[in-house]
Amino acid sequence: MNQTTRRKYLIDYLLNESREYKGMAVPSDETSQRQFLRGLMNVRMPGEIGADFLEVQNEYLKEELAEKGIVTLEEIQFSDESIGIWKGDITRLAVDAIVNAANSGMTGCYVPNHTCIDNCIHTFAGVQLRCECGRIMRIQGYEEPTGKAKLTPGYNLPAKHVLHTVGPIVQGRVTRHDEELLASCYTSCLDLAAENGLESVAFCCISTGVFHFPNQRAAEIAVQTVREYLKKDSSVKKVIFNVFKDMDEQIYRELLEQH
C-alpha cells in the first residue's frame, strides 16, 4: 500500500465501524482526506480495534513522521544544567518521554482536528494510546487528580513514552494552590520518569493556553522545579522545555540565563 491507499483504508474502516458516520462522504483531495482521517481518529472512543487496522495505521503514521522529520537529542543545545529549549512540534522529539497536558478524563481531546497538544499527541501516537489511557482510567475508577501523572508507551511517536499530567485550571487570579499544583505536575512527571529509569523528558507548557495559567509565572515554576529536581541523584539526566510560541521561547531563554 502507498499512503493514499492506506489513508483510504483507514477512513473506510473508521466510517464502517460507526453507525453515526457510516456512509459519510469522503473528501477527494489529499489535504482534506488527512484532516478527515484525523477527525475520525479524534472522535473514536477507546475500545478494541482490529489488528489489520493497527498494522495499516502504524505504517501510515510511520510515513507521516518521516515526512515531518524526527528531532534527536543531539540536535538540541543543552545548558550546563542539562536543560534545553526546543521550539516546534513535540510529536517529532525522539526522547524517552514527552509530557502531555491532559484533561482529567485522560483519554485525549475529542474535538476533531483541534490544535491542542493533547489532540496532537493522541493523533500521531495512534488509537492505541487512547485505548491504553482508557484501560488505565477504568482500573483507576475516577478522574485523574490535578498535579499527578500517568505513564504510557509512545506507540507511533518517536518518543518511547508519554507522561500524562493534568494541570490546574486558573479561575481569575493565580492562587498559591494553583502554583503548588503546577509544580506538582512537573515533580510527578519527573518522579514517574525516574521510577521507570528514563533519562530524557520533554515538557510542554503545562496549564498555559486554555487552562489560563499566565505564561511567565508558569515558566518560572517549571524552571525552578526542574532545576531543583536535576540536583537529585536520579535516572533523569536531560530535560527539554518544548515551546510553540515565540513569546514562550523568549521567556524560557531569559529564565535559563538567570543562575
GROMACS .gro file of N, CA and C in nm, residues 4-140:
model
  411
    4THR      N    1  -0.176   0.696   0.006
    4THR     CA    2  -0.313   0.724  -0.038
    4THR      C    3  -0.403   0.603  -0.011
    5THR      N    4  -0.353   0.485  -0.044
    5THR     CA    5  -0.430   0.362  -0.022
    5THR      C    6  -0.450   0.336   0.126
    6ARG      N    7  -0.344   0.358   0.204
    6ARG     CA    8  -0.356   0.340   0.349
    6ARG      C    9  -0.460   0.435   0.407
    7ARG      N   10  -0.452   0.560   0.367
    7ARG     CA   11  -0.544   0.661   0.420
    7ARG      C   12  -0.688   0.625   0.388
    8LYS      N   13  -0.712   0.582   0.265
    8LYS     CA   14  -0.848   0.543   0.224
    8LYS      C   15  -0.897   0.422   0.305
    9TYR      N   16  -0.807   0.325   0.328
    9TYR     CA   17  -0.842   0.207   0.405
    9TYR      C   18  -0.881   0.247   0.548
   10LEU      N   19  -0.801   0.332   0.610
   10LEU     CA   20  -0.827   0.372   0.748
   10LEU      C   21  -0.958   0.451   0.760
   11ILE      N   22  -0.980   0.539   0.666
   11ILE     CA   23  -1.104   0.616   0.666
   11ILE      C   24  -1.225   0.523   0.653
   12ASP      N   25  -1.220   0.432   0.556
   12ASP     CA   26  -1.331   0.339   0.534
   12ASP      C   27  -1.355   0.253   0.658
   13TYR      N   28  -1.249   0.208   0.721
   13TYR     CA   29  -1.261   0.124   0.840
   13TYR      C   30  -1.334   0.200   0.951
   14LEU      N   31  -1.291   0.323   0.977
   14LEU     CA   32  -1.349   0.400   1.087
   14LEU      C   33  -1.493   0.442   1.056
   15LEU      N   34  -1.522   0.470   0.930
   15LEU     CA   35  -1.659   0.504   0.893
   15LEU      C   36  -1.750   0.384   0.910
   16ASN      N   37  -1.706   0.268   0.867
   16ASN     CA   38  -1.789   0.148   0.875
   16ASN      C   39  -1.803   0.096   1.018
   17GLU      N   40  -1.710   0.137   1.104
   17GLU     CA   41  -1.713   0.095   1.243
   17GLU      C   42  -1.824   0.166   1.320
   18SER      N   43  -1.866   0.283   1.271
   18SER     CA   44  -1.961   0.367   1.344
   18SER      C   45  -2.093   0.380   1.268
   19ARG      N   46  -2.203   0.357   1.337
   19ARG     CA   47  -2.334   0.379   1.276
   19ARG      C   48  -2.354   0.525   1.241
   20GLU      N   49  -2.301   0.612   1.327
   20GLU     CA   50  -2.321   0.755   1.308
   20GLU      C   51  -2.253   0.808   1.182
   21TYR      N   52  -2.133   0.754   1.151
   21TYR     CA   53  -2.056   0.808   1.041
   21TYR      C   54  -2.057   0.722   0.915
   22LYS      N   55  -2.113   0.603   0.923
   22LYS     CA   56  -2.115   0.513   0.809
   22LYS      C   57  -2.187   0.578   0.691
   23GLY      N   58  -2.124   0.575   0.576
   23GLY     CA   59  -2.184   0.634   0.457
   23GLY      C   60  -2.152   0.780   0.437
   24MET      N   61  -2.079   0.841   0.529
   24MET     CA   62  -2.043   0.982   0.515
   24MET      C   63  -1.953   1.001   0.393
   25ALA      N   64  -1.972   1.111   0.323
   25ALA     CA   65  -1.892   1.139   0.204
   25ALA      C   66  -1.747   1.168   0.243
   26VAL      N   67  -1.655   1.112   0.165
   26VAL     CA   68  -1.512   1.129   0.192
   26VAL      C   69  -1.457   1.235   0.097
   27PRO      N   70  -1.382   1.332   0.148
   27PRO     CA   71  -1.323   1.435   0.061
   27PRO      C   72  -1.235   1.372  -0.046
   28SER      N   73  -1.219   1.441  -0.157
   28SER     CA   74  -1.142   1.384  -0.269
   28SER      C   75  -0.995   1.424  -0.268
   29ASP      N   76  -0.962   1.542  -0.212
   29ASP     CA   77  -0.824   1.587  -0.217
   29ASP      C   78  -0.745   1.540  -0.095
   30GLU      N   79  -0.613   1.531  -0.108
   30GLU     CA   80  -0.527   1.473  -0.006
   30GLU      C   81  -0.532   1.549   0.126
   31THR      N   82  -0.524   1.681   0.121
   31THR     CA   83  -0.523   1.761   0.244
   31THR      C   84  -0.651   1.740   0.324
   32SER      N   85  -0.764   1.744   0.257
   32SER     CA   86  -0.893   1.725   0.324
   32SER      C   87  -0.907   1.583   0.378
   33GLN      N   88  -0.855   1.485   0.303
   33GLN     CA   89  -0.860   1.347   0.350
   33GLN      C   90  -0.778   1.328   0.476
   34ARG      N   91  -0.662   1.392   0.482
   34ARG     CA   92  -0.579   1.385   0.602
   34ARG      C   93  -0.654   1.440   0.723
   35GLN      N   94  -0.716   1.554   0.705
   35GLN     CA   95  -0.792   1.615   0.814
   35GLN      C   96  -0.912   1.529   0.852
   36PHE      N   97  -0.974   1.471   0.752
   36PHE     CA   98  -1.091   1.386   0.774
   36PHE      C   99  -1.052   1.263   0.857
   37LEU      N  100  -0.940   1.200   0.821
   37LEU     CA  101  -0.893   1.084   0.895
   37LEU      C  102  -0.858   1.122   1.038
   38ARG      N  103  -0.788   1.232   1.053
   38ARG     CA  104  -0.752   1.277   1.188
   38ARG      C  105  -0.877   1.300   1.271
   39GLY      N  106  -0.977   1.365   1.212
   39GLY     CA  107  -1.102   1.389   1.283
   39GLY      C  108  -1.170   1.261   1.328
   40LEU      N  109  -1.169   1.160   1.241
   40LEU     CA  110  -1.229   1.031   1.276
   40LEU      C  111  -1.153   0.964   1.390
   41MET      N  112  -1.022   0.976   1.389
   41MET     CA  113  -0.941   0.920   1.497
   41MET      C  114  -0.967   0.996   1.627
   42ASN      N  115  -0.986   1.126   1.614
   42ASN     CA  116  -1.009   1.209   1.733
   42ASN      C  117  -1.139   1.177   1.805
   43VAL      N  118  -1.242   1.139   1.731
   43VAL     CA  119  -1.373   1.116   1.793
   43VAL      C  120  -1.394   0.970   1.831
   44ARG      N  121  -1.303   0.883   1.791
   44ARG     CA  122  -1.321   0.740   1.823
   44ARG      C  123  -1.302   0.716   1.972
   45MET      N  124  -1.398   0.651   2.033
   45MET     CA  125  -1.390   0.617   2.174
   45MET      C  126  -1.289   0.504   2.195
   46PRO      N  127  -1.228   0.495   2.314
   46PRO     CA  128  -1.136   0.384   2.339
   46PRO      C  129  -1.209   0.251   2.334
   47GLY      N  130  -1.143   0.153   2.277
   47GLY     CA  131  -1.205   0.021   2.264
   47GLY      C  132  -1.125  -0.065   2.168
   48GLU      N  133  -1.156  -0.191   2.164
   48GLU     CA  134  -1.083  -0.285   2.080
   48GLU      C  135  -1.091  -0.245   1.933
   49ILE      N  136  -0.984  -0.276   1.863
   49ILE     CA  137  -0.980  -0.247   1.720
   49ILE      C  138  -0.897  -0.356   1.652
   50GLY      N  139  -0.927  -0.385   1.527
   50GLY     CA  140  -0.865  -0.497   1.458
   50GLY      C  141  -0.716  -0.482   1.436
   51ALA      N  142  -0.648  -0.596   1.435
   51ALA     CA  143  -0.503  -0.598   1.410
   51ALA      C  144  -0.470  -0.545   1.271
   52ASP      N  145  -0.558  -0.570   1.174
   52ASP     CA  146  -0.534  -0.522   1.037
   52ASP      C  147  -0.533  -0.369   1.033
   53PHE      N  148  -0.627  -0.309   1.106
   53PHE     CA  149  -0.632  -0.163   1.112
   53PHE      C  150  -0.502  -0.110   1.172
   54LEU      N  151  -0.460  -0.169   1.284
   54LEU     CA  152  -0.340  -0.121   1.352
   54LEU      C  153  -0.216  -0.133   1.265
   55GLU      N  154  -0.208  -0.241   1.190
   55GLU     CA  155  -0.093  -0.260   1.102
   55GLU      C  156  -0.087  -0.150   0.996
   56VAL      N  157  -0.200  -0.121   0.935
   56VAL     CA  158  -0.204  -0.017   0.831
   56VAL      C  159  -0.183   0.120   0.895
   57GLN      N  160  -0.249   0.146   1.008
   57GLN     CA  161  -0.233   0.274   1.075
   57GLN      C  162  -0.088   0.299   1.114
   58ASN      N  163  -0.021   0.198   1.166
   58ASN     CA  164   0.117   0.214   1.209
   58ASN      C  165   0.208   0.249   1.092
   59GLU      N  166   0.187   0.185   0.978
   59GLU     CA  167   0.266   0.216   0.859
   59GLU      C  168   0.235   0.357   0.810
   60TYR      N  169   0.108   0.393   0.816
   60TYR     CA  170   0.067   0.528   0.774
   60TYR      C  171   0.134   0.635   0.860
   61LEU      N  172   0.128   0.617   0.992
   61LEU     CA  173   0.186   0.715   1.084
   61LEU      C  174   0.338   0.717   1.074
   62LYS      N  175   0.399   0.603   1.044
   62LYS     CA  176   0.543   0.598   1.025
   62LYS      C  177   0.585   0.685   0.907
   63GLU      N  178   0.507   0.680   0.800
   63GLU     CA  179   0.537   0.762   0.683
   63GLU      C  180   0.510   0.910   0.710
   64GLU      N  181   0.404   0.938   0.786
   64GLU     CA  182   0.374   1.077   0.822
   64GLU      C  183   0.487   1.136   0.905
   65LEU      N  184   0.540   1.056   0.998
   65LEU     CA  185   0.650   1.102   1.082
   65LEU      C  186   0.775   1.126   0.998
   66ALA      N  187   0.801   1.036   0.904
   66ALA     CA  188   0.918   1.052   0.818
   66ALA      C  189   0.909   1.182   0.738
   67GLU      N  190   0.788   1.218   0.699
   67GLU     CA  191   0.768   1.343   0.624
   67GLU      C  192   0.794   1.464   0.712
   68LYS      N  193   0.750   1.458   0.840
   68LYS     CA  194   0.772   1.570   0.932
   68LYS      C  195   0.918   1.578   0.976
   69GLY      N  196   0.979   1.462   0.998
   69GLY     CA  197   1.117   1.456   1.043
   69GLY      C  198   1.128   1.440   1.194
   70ILE      N  199   1.221   1.355   1.235
   70ILE     CA  200   1.246   1.329   1.377
   70ILE      C  201   1.356   1.422   1.427
   71VAL      N  202   1.339   1.472   1.548
   71VAL     CA  203   1.439   1.558   1.612
   71VAL      C  204   1.503   1.480   1.727
   72THR      N  205   1.634   1.464   1.723
   72THR     CA  206   1.705   1.386   1.824
   72THR      C  207   1.765   1.477   1.930
   73LEU      N  208   1.810   1.417   2.039
   73LEU     CA  209   1.874   1.493   2.147
   73LEU      C  210   1.999   1.565   2.098
   74GLU      N  211   2.069   1.504   2.002
   74GLU     CA  212   2.192   1.564   1.951
   74GLU      C  213   2.167   1.696   1.879
   75GLU      N  214   2.045   1.719   1.838
   75GLU     CA  215   2.012   1.843   1.766
   75GLU      C  216   1.968   1.955   1.859
   76ILE      N  217   1.963   1.927   1.989
   76ILE     CA  218   1.917   2.025   2.086
   76ILE      C  219   2.034   2.070   2.172
   77GLN      N  220   2.045   2.200   2.191
   77GLN     CA  221   2.153   2.254   2.274
   77GLN      C  222   2.109   2.257   2.420
   78PHE      N  223   2.192   2.201   2.507
   78PHE     CA  224   2.161   2.196   2.650
   78PHE      C  225   2.254   2.289   2.727
   79SER      N  226   2.201   2.345   2.834
   79SER     CA  227   2.280   2.429   2.923
   79SER      C  228   2.367   2.341   3.011
   80ASP      N  229   2.452   2.404   3.090
   80ASP     CA  230   2.534   2.326   3.183
   80ASP      C  231   2.451   2.264   3.294
   81GLU      N  232   2.323   2.300   3.301
   81GLU     CA  233   2.230   2.238   3.395
   81GLU      C  234   2.156   2.120   3.333
   82SER      N  235   2.192   2.087   3.209
   82SER     CA  236   2.128   1.978   3.133
   82SER      C  237   1.982   2.008   3.099
   83ILE      N  238   1.954   2.136   3.077
   83ILE     CA  239   1.821   2.181   3.037
   83ILE      C  240   1.829   2.240   2.896
   84GLY      N  241   1.737   2.199   2.810
   84GLY     CA  242   1.733   2.251   2.674
   84GLY      C  243   1.599   2.313   2.641
   85ILE      N  244   1.597   2.391   2.536
   85ILE     CA  245   1.474   2.451   2.484
   85ILE      C  246   1.462   2.412   2.338
   86TRP      N  247   1.344   2.367   2.299
   86TRP     CA  248   1.321   2.336   2.158
   86TRP      C  249   1.183   2.386   2.118
   87LYS      N  250   1.181   2.463   2.011
   87LYS     CA  251   1.056   2.519   1.961
   87LYS      C  252   1.008   2.437   1.843
   88GLY      N  253   0.885   2.386   1.853
   88GLY     CA  254   0.830   2.309   1.742
   88GLY      C  255   0.732   2.204   1.790
   89ASP      N  256   0.705   2.110   1.704
   89ASP     CA  257   0.607   2.004   1.726
   89ASP      C  258   0.665   1.897   1.818
   90ILE      N  259   0.609   1.884   1.936
   90ILE     CA  260   0.660   1.790   2.036
   90ILE      C  261   0.652   1.645   1.989
   91THR      N  262   0.564   1.616   1.894
   91THR     CA  263   0.549   1.479   1.846
   91THR      C  264   0.663   1.437   1.753
   92ARG      N  265   0.759   1.526   1.730
   92ARG     CA  266   0.876   1.493   1.649
   92ARG      C  267   0.997   1.456   1.735
   93LEU      N  268   0.988   1.474   1.867
   93LEU     CA  269   1.103   1.457   1.954
   93LEU      C  270   1.130   1.311   1.988
   94ALA      N  271   1.253   1.266   1.960
   94ALA     CA  272   1.295   1.131   1.994
   94ALA      C  273   1.363   1.134   2.131
   95VAL      N  274   1.282   1.131   2.235
   95VAL     CA  275   1.329   1.133   2.373
   95VAL      C  276   1.268   1.014   2.447
   96ASP      N  277   1.307   0.995   2.572
   96ASP     CA  278   1.249   0.885   2.648
   96ASP      C  279   1.102   0.910   2.678
   97ALA      N  280   1.065   1.036   2.702
   97ALA     CA  281   0.924   1.067   2.729
   97ALA      C  282   0.893   1.212   2.695
   98ILE      N  283   0.778   1.233   2.634
   98ILE     CA  284   0.722   1.367   2.619
   98ILE      C  285   0.605   1.380   2.716
   99VAL      N  286   0.577   1.502   2.756
   99VAL     CA  287   0.470   1.527   2.852
   99VAL      C  288   0.348   1.581   2.781
  100ASN      N  289   0.235   1.520   2.811
  100ASN     CA  290   0.107   1.561   2.755
  100ASN      C  291   0.028   1.638   2.859
  101ALA      N  292  -0.018   1.757   2.822
  101ALA     CA  293  -0.107   1.835   2.909
  101ALA      C  294  -0.248   1.781   2.890
  102ALA      N  295  -0.285   1.686   2.974
  102ALA     CA  296  -0.411   1.613   2.958
  102ALA      C  297  -0.525   1.681   3.033
  103ASN      N  298  -0.647   1.632   3.007
  103ASN     CA  299  -0.761   1.672   3.089
  103ASN      C  300  -0.787   1.561   3.190
  104SER      N  301  -0.879   1.583   3.282
  104SER     CA  302  -0.899   1.489   3.391
  104SER      C  303  -0.953   1.353   3.345
  105GLY      N  304  -1.013   1.348   3.224
  105GLY     CA  305  -1.059   1.221   3.170
  105GLY      C  306  -0.944   1.134   3.121
  106MET      N  307  -0.834   1.197   3.084
  106MET     CA  308  -0.708   1.131   3.049
  106MET      C  309  -0.710   1.050   2.919
  107THR      N  310  -0.817   1.056   2.841
  107THR     CA  311  -0.821   0.977   2.718
  107THR      C  312  -0.809   1.063   2.592
  108GLY      N  313  -0.765   1.187   2.609
  108GLY     CA  314  -0.740   1.271   2.492
  108GLY      C  315  -0.848   1.371   2.464
  109CYS      N  316  -0.821   1.452   2.362
  109CYS     CA  317  -0.914   1.555   2.316
  109CYS      C  318  -1.002   1.497   2.206
  110TYR      N  319  -1.133   1.510   2.222
  110TYR     CA  320  -1.228   1.452   2.127
  110TYR      C  321  -1.279   1.553   2.024
  111VAL      N  322  -1.221   1.673   2.022
  111VAL     CA  323  -1.262   1.774   1.924
  111VAL      C  324  -1.188   1.749   1.794
  112PRO      N  325  -1.258   1.720   1.684
  112PRO     CA  326  -1.190   1.687   1.558
  112PRO      C  327  -1.091   1.794   1.514
  113ASN      N  328  -0.967   1.752   1.489
  113ASN     CA  329  -0.862   1.840   1.437
  113ASN      C  330  -0.828   1.958   1.527
  114HIS      N  331  -0.857   1.946   1.655
  114HIS     CA  332  -0.820   2.053   1.747
  114HIS      C  333  -0.668   2.064   1.753
  115THR      N  334  -0.619   2.185   1.777
  115THR     CA  335  -0.474   2.208   1.772
  115THR      C  336  -0.407   2.193   1.908
  116CYS      N  337  -0.479   2.152   2.010
  116CYS     CA  338  -0.417   2.137   2.143
  116CYS      C  339  -0.316   2.022   2.141
  117ILE      N  340  -0.224   2.026   2.234
  117ILE     CA  341  -0.118   1.925   2.239
  117ILE      C  342  -0.175   1.787   2.268
  118ASP      N  343  -0.281   1.780   2.348
  118ASP     CA  344  -0.345   1.653   2.380
  118ASP      C  345  -0.396   1.585   2.253
  119ASN      N  346  -0.458   1.663   2.166
  119ASN     CA  347  -0.509   1.612   2.039
  119ASN      C  348  -0.394   1.566   1.949
  120CYS      N  349  -0.290   1.648   1.940
  120CYS     CA  350  -0.177   1.615   1.852
  120CYS      C  351  -0.108   1.486   1.896
  121ILE      N  352  -0.083   1.473   2.025
  121ILE     CA  353  -0.013   1.354   2.074
  121ILE      C  354  -0.095   1.229   2.049
  122HIS      N  355  -0.225   1.233   2.079
  122HIS     CA  356  -0.309   1.115   2.056
  122HIS      C  357  -0.321   1.083   1.907
  123THR      N  358  -0.326   1.185   1.823
  123THR     CA  359  -0.336   1.161   1.678
  123THR      C  360  -0.215   1.086   1.625
  124PHE      N  361  -0.095   1.134   1.659
  124PHE     CA  362   0.026   1.078   1.598
  124PHE      C  363   0.082   0.959   1.674
  125ALA      N  364   0.030   0.933   1.793
  125ALA     CA  365   0.064   0.808   1.861
  125ALA      C  366  -0.019   0.694   1.804
  126GLY      N  367  -0.141   0.727   1.759
  126GLY     CA  368  -0.233   0.625   1.708
  126GLY      C  369  -0.341   0.590   1.809
  127VAL      N  370  -0.441   0.517   1.765
  127VAL     CA  371  -0.556   0.490   1.850
  127VAL      C  372  -0.521   0.403   1.971
  128GLN      N  373  -0.405   0.336   1.966
  128GLN     CA  374  -0.364   0.253   2.080
  128GLN      C  375  -0.347   0.337   2.206
  129LEU      N  376  -0.304   0.461   2.191
  129LEU     CA  377  -0.280   0.544   2.308
  129LEU      C  378  -0.409   0.570   2.384
  130ARG      N  379  -0.514   0.606   2.312
  130ARG     CA  380  -0.643   0.629   2.377
  130ARG      C  381  -0.695   0.500   2.442
  131CYS      N  382  -0.675   0.389   2.374
  131CYS     CA  383  -0.720   0.261   2.431
  131CYS      C  384  -0.647   0.231   2.561
  132GLU      N  385  -0.517   0.256   2.564
  132GLU     CA  386  -0.439   0.231   2.685
  132GLU      C  387  -0.479   0.327   2.797
  133CYS      N  388  -0.498   0.453   2.762
  133CYS     CA  389  -0.542   0.550   2.863
  133CYS      C  390  -0.680   0.512   2.918
  134GLY      N  391  -0.767   0.465   2.829
  134GLY     CA  392  -0.899   0.421   2.874
  134GLY      C  393  -0.890   0.303   2.968
  135ARG      N  394  -0.799   0.211   2.938
  135ARG     CA  395  -0.780   0.094   3.025
  135ARG      C  396  -0.731   0.138   3.163
  136ILE      N  397  -0.635   0.229   3.166
  136ILE     CA  398  -0.580   0.278   3.292
  136ILE      C  399  -0.689   0.347   3.374
  137MET      N  400  -0.771   0.425   3.308
  137MET     CA  401  -0.874   0.500   3.380
  137MET      C  402  -0.987   0.409   3.428
  138ARG      N  403  -1.017   0.304   3.353
  138ARG     CA  404  -1.118   0.209   3.400
  138ARG      C  405  -1.071   0.140   3.528
  139ILE      N  406  -0.944   0.104   3.532
  139ILE     CA  407  -0.889   0.042   3.651
  139ILE      C  408  -0.888   0.140   3.768
  140GLN      N  409  -0.852   0.264   3.739
  140GLN     CA  410  -0.846   0.365   3.845
  140GLN      C  411  -0.984   0.394   3.901
   0.00000   0.00000   0.00000
